[in-house]
Each structure stands twice: as structure tokens, then as C-alpha cells.
Short mmCIF file of C-alpha atoms in Angstrom, two decimals:
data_model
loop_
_atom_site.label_atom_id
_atom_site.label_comp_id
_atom_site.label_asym_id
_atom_site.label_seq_id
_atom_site.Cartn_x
_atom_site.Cartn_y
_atom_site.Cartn_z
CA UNK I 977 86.53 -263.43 83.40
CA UNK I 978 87.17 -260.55 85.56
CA UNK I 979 84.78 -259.33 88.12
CA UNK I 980 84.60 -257.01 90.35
CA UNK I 981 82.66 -257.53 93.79
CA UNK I 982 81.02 -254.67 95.87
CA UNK I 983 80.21 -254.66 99.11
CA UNK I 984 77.52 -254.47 101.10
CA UNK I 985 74.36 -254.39 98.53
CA UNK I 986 72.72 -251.95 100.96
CA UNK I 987 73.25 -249.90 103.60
CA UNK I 988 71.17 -247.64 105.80
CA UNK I 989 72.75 -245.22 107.90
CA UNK I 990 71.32 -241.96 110.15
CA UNK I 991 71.94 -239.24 109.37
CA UNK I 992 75.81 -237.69 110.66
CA UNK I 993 77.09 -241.57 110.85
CA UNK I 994 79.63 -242.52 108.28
CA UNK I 995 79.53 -244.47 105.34
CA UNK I 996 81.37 -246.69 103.46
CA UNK I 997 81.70 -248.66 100.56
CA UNK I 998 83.65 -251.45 99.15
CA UNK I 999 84.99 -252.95 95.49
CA UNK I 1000 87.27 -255.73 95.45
CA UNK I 1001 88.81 -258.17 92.95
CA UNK I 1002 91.07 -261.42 92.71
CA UNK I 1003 92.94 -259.58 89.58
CA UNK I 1004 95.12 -256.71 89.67
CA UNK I 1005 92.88 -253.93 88.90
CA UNK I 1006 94.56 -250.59 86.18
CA UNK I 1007 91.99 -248.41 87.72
CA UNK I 1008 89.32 -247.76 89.26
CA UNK I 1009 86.32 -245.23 88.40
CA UNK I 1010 83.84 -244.34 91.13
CA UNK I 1011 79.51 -243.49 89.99
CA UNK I 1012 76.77 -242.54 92.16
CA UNK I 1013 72.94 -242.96 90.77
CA UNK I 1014 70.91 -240.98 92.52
CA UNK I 1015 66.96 -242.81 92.73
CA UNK I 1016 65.64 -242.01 88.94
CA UNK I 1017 68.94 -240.56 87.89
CA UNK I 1018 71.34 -241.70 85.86
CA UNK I 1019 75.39 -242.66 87.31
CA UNK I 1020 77.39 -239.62 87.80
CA UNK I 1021 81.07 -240.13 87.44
CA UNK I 1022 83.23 -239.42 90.84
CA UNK I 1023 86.63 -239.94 90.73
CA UNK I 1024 89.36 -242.34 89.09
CA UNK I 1025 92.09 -243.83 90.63
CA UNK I 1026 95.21 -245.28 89.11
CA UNK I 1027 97.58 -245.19 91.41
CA UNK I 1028 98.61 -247.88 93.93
CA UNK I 1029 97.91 -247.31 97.73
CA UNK I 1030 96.35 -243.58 96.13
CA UNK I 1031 93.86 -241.82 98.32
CA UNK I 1032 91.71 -238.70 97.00
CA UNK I 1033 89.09 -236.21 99.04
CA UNK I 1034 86.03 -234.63 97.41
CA UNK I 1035 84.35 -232.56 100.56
CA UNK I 1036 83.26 -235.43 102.43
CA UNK I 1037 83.90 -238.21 100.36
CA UNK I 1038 87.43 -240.39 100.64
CA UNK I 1039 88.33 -242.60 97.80
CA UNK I 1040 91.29 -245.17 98.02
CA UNK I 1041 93.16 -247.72 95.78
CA UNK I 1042 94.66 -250.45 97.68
CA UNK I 1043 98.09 -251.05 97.53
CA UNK I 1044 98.15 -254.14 95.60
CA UNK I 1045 95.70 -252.38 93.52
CA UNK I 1046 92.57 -255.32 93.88
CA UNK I 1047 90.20 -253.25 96.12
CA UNK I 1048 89.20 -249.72 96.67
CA UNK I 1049 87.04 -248.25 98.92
CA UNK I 1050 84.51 -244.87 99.59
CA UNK I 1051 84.58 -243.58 102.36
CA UNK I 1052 81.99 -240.93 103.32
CA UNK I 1053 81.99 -238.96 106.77
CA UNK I 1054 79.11 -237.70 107.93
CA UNK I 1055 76.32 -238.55 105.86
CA UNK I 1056 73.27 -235.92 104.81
CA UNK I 1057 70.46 -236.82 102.85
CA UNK I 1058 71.59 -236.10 99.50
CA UNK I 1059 74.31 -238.80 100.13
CA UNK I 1060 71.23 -241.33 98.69
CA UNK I 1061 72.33 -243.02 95.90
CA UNK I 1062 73.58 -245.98 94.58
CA UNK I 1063 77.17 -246.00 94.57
CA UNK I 1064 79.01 -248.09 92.03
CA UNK I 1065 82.90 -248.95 91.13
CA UNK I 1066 84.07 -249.52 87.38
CA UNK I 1067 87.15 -250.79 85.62
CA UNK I 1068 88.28 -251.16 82.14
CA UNK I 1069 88.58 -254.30 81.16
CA UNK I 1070 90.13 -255.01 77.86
CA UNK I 1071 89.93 -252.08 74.96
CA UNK I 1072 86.85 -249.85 75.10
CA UNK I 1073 84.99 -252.21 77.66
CA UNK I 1074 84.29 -252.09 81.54
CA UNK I 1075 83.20 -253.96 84.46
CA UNK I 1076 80.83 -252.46 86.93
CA UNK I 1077 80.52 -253.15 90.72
CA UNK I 1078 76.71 -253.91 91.20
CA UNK I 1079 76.33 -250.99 93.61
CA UNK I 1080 76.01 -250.02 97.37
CA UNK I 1081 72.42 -248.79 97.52
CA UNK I 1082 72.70 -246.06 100.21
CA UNK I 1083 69.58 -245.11 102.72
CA UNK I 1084 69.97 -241.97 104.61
CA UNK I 1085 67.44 -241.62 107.84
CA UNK I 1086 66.97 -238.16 108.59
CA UNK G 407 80.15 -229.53 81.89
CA UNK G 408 79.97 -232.19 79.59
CA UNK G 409 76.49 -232.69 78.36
CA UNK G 410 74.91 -236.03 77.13
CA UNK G 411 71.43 -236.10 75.95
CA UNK G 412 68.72 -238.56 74.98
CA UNK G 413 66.00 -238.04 72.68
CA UNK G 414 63.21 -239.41 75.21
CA UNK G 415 62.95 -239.74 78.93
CA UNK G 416 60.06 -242.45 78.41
CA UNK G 417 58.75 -244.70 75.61
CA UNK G 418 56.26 -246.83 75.06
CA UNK G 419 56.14 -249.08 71.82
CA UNK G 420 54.46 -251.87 70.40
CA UNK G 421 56.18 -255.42 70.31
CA UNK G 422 57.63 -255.54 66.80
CA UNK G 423 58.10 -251.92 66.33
CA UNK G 424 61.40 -250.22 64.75
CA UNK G 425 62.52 -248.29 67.86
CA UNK G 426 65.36 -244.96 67.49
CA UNK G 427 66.70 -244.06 70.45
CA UNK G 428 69.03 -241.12 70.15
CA UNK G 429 71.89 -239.89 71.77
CA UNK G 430 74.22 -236.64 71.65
CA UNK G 431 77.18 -235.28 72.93
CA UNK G 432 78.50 -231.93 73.18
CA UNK G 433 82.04 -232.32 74.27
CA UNK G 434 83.78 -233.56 71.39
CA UNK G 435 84.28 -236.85 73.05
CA UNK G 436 85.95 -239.81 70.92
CA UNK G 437 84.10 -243.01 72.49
CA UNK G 438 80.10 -243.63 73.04
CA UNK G 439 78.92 -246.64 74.65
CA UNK G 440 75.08 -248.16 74.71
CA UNK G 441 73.92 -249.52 77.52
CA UNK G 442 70.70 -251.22 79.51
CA UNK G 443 70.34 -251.08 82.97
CA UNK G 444 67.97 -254.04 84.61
CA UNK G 445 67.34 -254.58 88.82
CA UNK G 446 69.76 -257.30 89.56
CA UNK G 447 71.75 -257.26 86.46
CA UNK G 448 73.04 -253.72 86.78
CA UNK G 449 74.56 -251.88 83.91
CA UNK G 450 75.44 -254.58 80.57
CA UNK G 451 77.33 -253.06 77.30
CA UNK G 452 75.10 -252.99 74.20
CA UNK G 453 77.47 -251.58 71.77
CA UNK G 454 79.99 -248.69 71.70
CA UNK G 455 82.10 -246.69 68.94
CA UNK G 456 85.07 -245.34 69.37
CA UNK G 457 85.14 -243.20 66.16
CA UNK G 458 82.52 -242.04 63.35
CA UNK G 459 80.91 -244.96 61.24
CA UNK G 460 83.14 -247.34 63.83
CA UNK G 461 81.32 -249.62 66.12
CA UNK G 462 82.07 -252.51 68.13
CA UNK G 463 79.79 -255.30 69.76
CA UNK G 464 79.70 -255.56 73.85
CA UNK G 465 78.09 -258.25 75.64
CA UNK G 466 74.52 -258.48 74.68
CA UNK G 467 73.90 -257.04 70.98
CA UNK G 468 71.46 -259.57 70.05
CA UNK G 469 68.50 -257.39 68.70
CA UNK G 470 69.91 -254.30 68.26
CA UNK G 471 72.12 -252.00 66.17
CA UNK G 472 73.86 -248.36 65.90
CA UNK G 473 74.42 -246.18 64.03
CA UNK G 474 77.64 -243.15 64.18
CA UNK G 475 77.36 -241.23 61.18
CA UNK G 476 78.34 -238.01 63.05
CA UNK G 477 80.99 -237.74 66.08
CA UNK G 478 78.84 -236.39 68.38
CA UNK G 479 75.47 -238.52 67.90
CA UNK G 480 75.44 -242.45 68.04
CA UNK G 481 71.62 -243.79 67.74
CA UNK G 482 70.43 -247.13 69.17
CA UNK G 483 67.78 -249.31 67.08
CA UNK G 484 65.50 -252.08 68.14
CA UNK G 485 64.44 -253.90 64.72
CA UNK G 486 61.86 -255.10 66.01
CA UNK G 487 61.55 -254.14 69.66
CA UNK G 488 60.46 -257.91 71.78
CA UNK G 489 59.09 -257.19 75.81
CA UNK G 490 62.05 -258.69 76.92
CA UNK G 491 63.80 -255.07 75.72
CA UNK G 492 61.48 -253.44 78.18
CA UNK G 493 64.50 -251.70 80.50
CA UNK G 494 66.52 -248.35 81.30
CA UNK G 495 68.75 -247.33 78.27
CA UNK G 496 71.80 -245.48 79.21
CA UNK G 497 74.32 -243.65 76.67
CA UNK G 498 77.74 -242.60 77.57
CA UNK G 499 80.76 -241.13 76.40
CA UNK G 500 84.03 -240.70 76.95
CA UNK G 501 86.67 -238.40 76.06
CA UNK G 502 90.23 -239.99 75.19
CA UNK G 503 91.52 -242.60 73.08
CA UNK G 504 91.95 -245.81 74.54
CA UNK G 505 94.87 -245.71 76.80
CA UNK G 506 95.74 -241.51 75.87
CA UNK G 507 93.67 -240.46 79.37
CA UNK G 508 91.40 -241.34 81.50
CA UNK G 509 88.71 -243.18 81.42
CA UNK G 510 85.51 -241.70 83.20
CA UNK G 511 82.27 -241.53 81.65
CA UNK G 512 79.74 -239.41 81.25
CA UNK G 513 76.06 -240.69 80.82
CA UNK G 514 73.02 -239.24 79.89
CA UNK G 515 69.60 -239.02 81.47
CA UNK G 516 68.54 -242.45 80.09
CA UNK G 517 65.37 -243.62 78.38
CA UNK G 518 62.79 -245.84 79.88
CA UNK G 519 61.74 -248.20 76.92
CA UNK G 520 58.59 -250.45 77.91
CA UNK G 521 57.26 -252.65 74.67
CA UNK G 522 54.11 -254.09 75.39
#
């Protein structure tokens, strides 16, 4: 079945460097949602995407869709501590169901 | 904002207990989805509705069941809750129709369910 695999599992980053994150699949993807899951929280939606080659800015995060529409990727520029979080991509798959990324677990050293 | 809510932040039941878990949604939202959320396995479907007294199976149903008897709440039941339930229980809804909008989700605070 369809899957969708996220890159790297973990990250740890100082504080100021840049971050990023990445969701890729061998299938041609309809869209892509972006979550963070902040340690004891529950995922917060980001962003969709839907568009090939499509590229969106919240603040200091960058989101993009790839052209062929099989990866995306977040992109955040100078990271602060409340960037912690787990980070995870979705997709629908079939009606009413989605696949999730398993997350980019994000460390930020002050 | 959209606001999902969950009747308990923590529970603790017995191993064969009748568990309720509870969820509601202010936002007039068609869809609500069940899910459990377990280290390594990351988030896995339960069950989800996508109208009142409609449900639909996801991936792992076995031992549980829901209820929709109002658009805005969708309960969760253990029939008899086993320690292997012992996890993080997400609900979620979303807005639209499938394929009227988009798709984003909105989750609430999630339950921790441990059954000793």
C-alpha cells in the first residue's frame, strides 16, 4: 500500500541554525498536510499543499510540494525553542482515510 | 478556533472494564476520526464517521466501537478494555465532505488510557 517516508527520525539543532524536514513517497501524492506535536501535546495542523512544485511561508516556517508531487519538505530558518516538536506529514489515502509520516522529532539546544 | 475536546486527560481502568471515551466538536465539522497513538507505531485509524449514526472501520477496530448519535460528539468504547489498549487516544475532525475542501484536521487534547 501507500506509504509515506519521513526523514530524519530526529534531529537536534542549536539554537538560530536551520531546520528541516523531509516526506517522500514512490506514488504520486494529492496532497500533503503538515502537524507538529509538541512533547505531551497533541498534533497541530500546519499547512496543506495541493499544488505541484507549490511553496507556502508561515513566519519562519517554508513548506513545499515537489514538482512531481512525491515529496515535500519543511523548512524552518532559524530555530527558537518553541520550534520542539515532532513534526509529521499526512496524506489522504483513499475516502476518509490517511497516511502519516512517522515524524521528525525536533531538539532545540538553547 | 476550532475546538475539539475529550472527556479525560488520563484514565486508569481495570482489564475487562467497559471504557467511554468521549469526544466533541464545536465547529460543525462533517467527519470525526478515532485514533491511538503508540512510540514506534505513530498515529493508526480506529474508526471514523463521516455523518451522524454513520461510521466506518480503519485499520485496527478489533476491540472497540463508536458511537455518533449527535454531529458534534462521536464516543469511543472499549468492551472490555485488555492491557494491550493501554495507549494515547486521539480524536479528530474535519470539516468538508470528502473531496468538497480540504482536508486538515483538527485533534483534541487526547486521553491517556492505561488498563492494568
Amino acid at each position: 500500500g501507500q506509504q509515506v517516508m519521513q526523514i530524519p527520525q530526529y534531529q537536534h539543532v542549536q539554537e538560530g541554525e536551520d531546520f528541516t524536514t523531509y516526506c517522500n513517497s514512490s506514488t504520486t501524492l494529492s496532497n500533503i498536510q503538515w502537524y507538529k506535536q509538541r512533547p505531551g501535546g497533541h498534533p497541530v495542523f500546519l499547512i496543506q499543499l495541493v499544488k505541484s512544485g507549490e511553496v507556502k511561508k508561515q513566519k519562519r516556517l517554508t513548506f513545499q510540494f515537489g514538482e512531481a508531487k512525491k515529496n515535500s519538505s519543511l523548512h524552518i530558518t532559524a530555530t527558537q525553542t518553541t520550534d520542539v516538536g515532532t513534526y509529521f506529514c499526512a496524506t489522504t489515502s483513499g475516502t476518509y482515510k490517511y497516511i502519516f509520516g512517522t515524524g521528525t522529532r525536533l531538539k532545540v539546544l538553547a | 478556533d476550532v475546538k475539539v475536546t475529550q472527556s479525560s486527560r488520563y484514565l486508569v481502568k481495570r482489564t475487562g472494564e467497559k471504557v467511554f471515551l468521549e469526544c466533541v466538536q464545536d465547529m460543525d465539522h462533517e467527519n470525526m476520526f478515532w485514533y491511538r497513538q503508540d512510540p514506534g507505531l505513530g498515529l493508526r485509524l480506529i474508526y471514523f464517521s463521516y455523518d451522524v449514526k454513520m461510521k466506518e472501520k480503519g485499520d485496527i477496530p478489533e476491540g472497540y466501537s463508536v458511537s455518533r448519535e449527535k454531529k458534534e460528539r462521536f464516543s469511543l468504547i472499549l468492551e472490555s478494555a485488555s492491557t494491550n489498549q493501554t495507549s494515547m487516544y486521539l480524536c479528530a475532525s474535519s470539516p468538508h465532505r470528502w473531496g468538497q475542501g480540504s482536508y486538515e484536521q483538527y485533534f483534541g487534547p487526547g486521553t491517556r488510557l492505561t488498563v492494568t
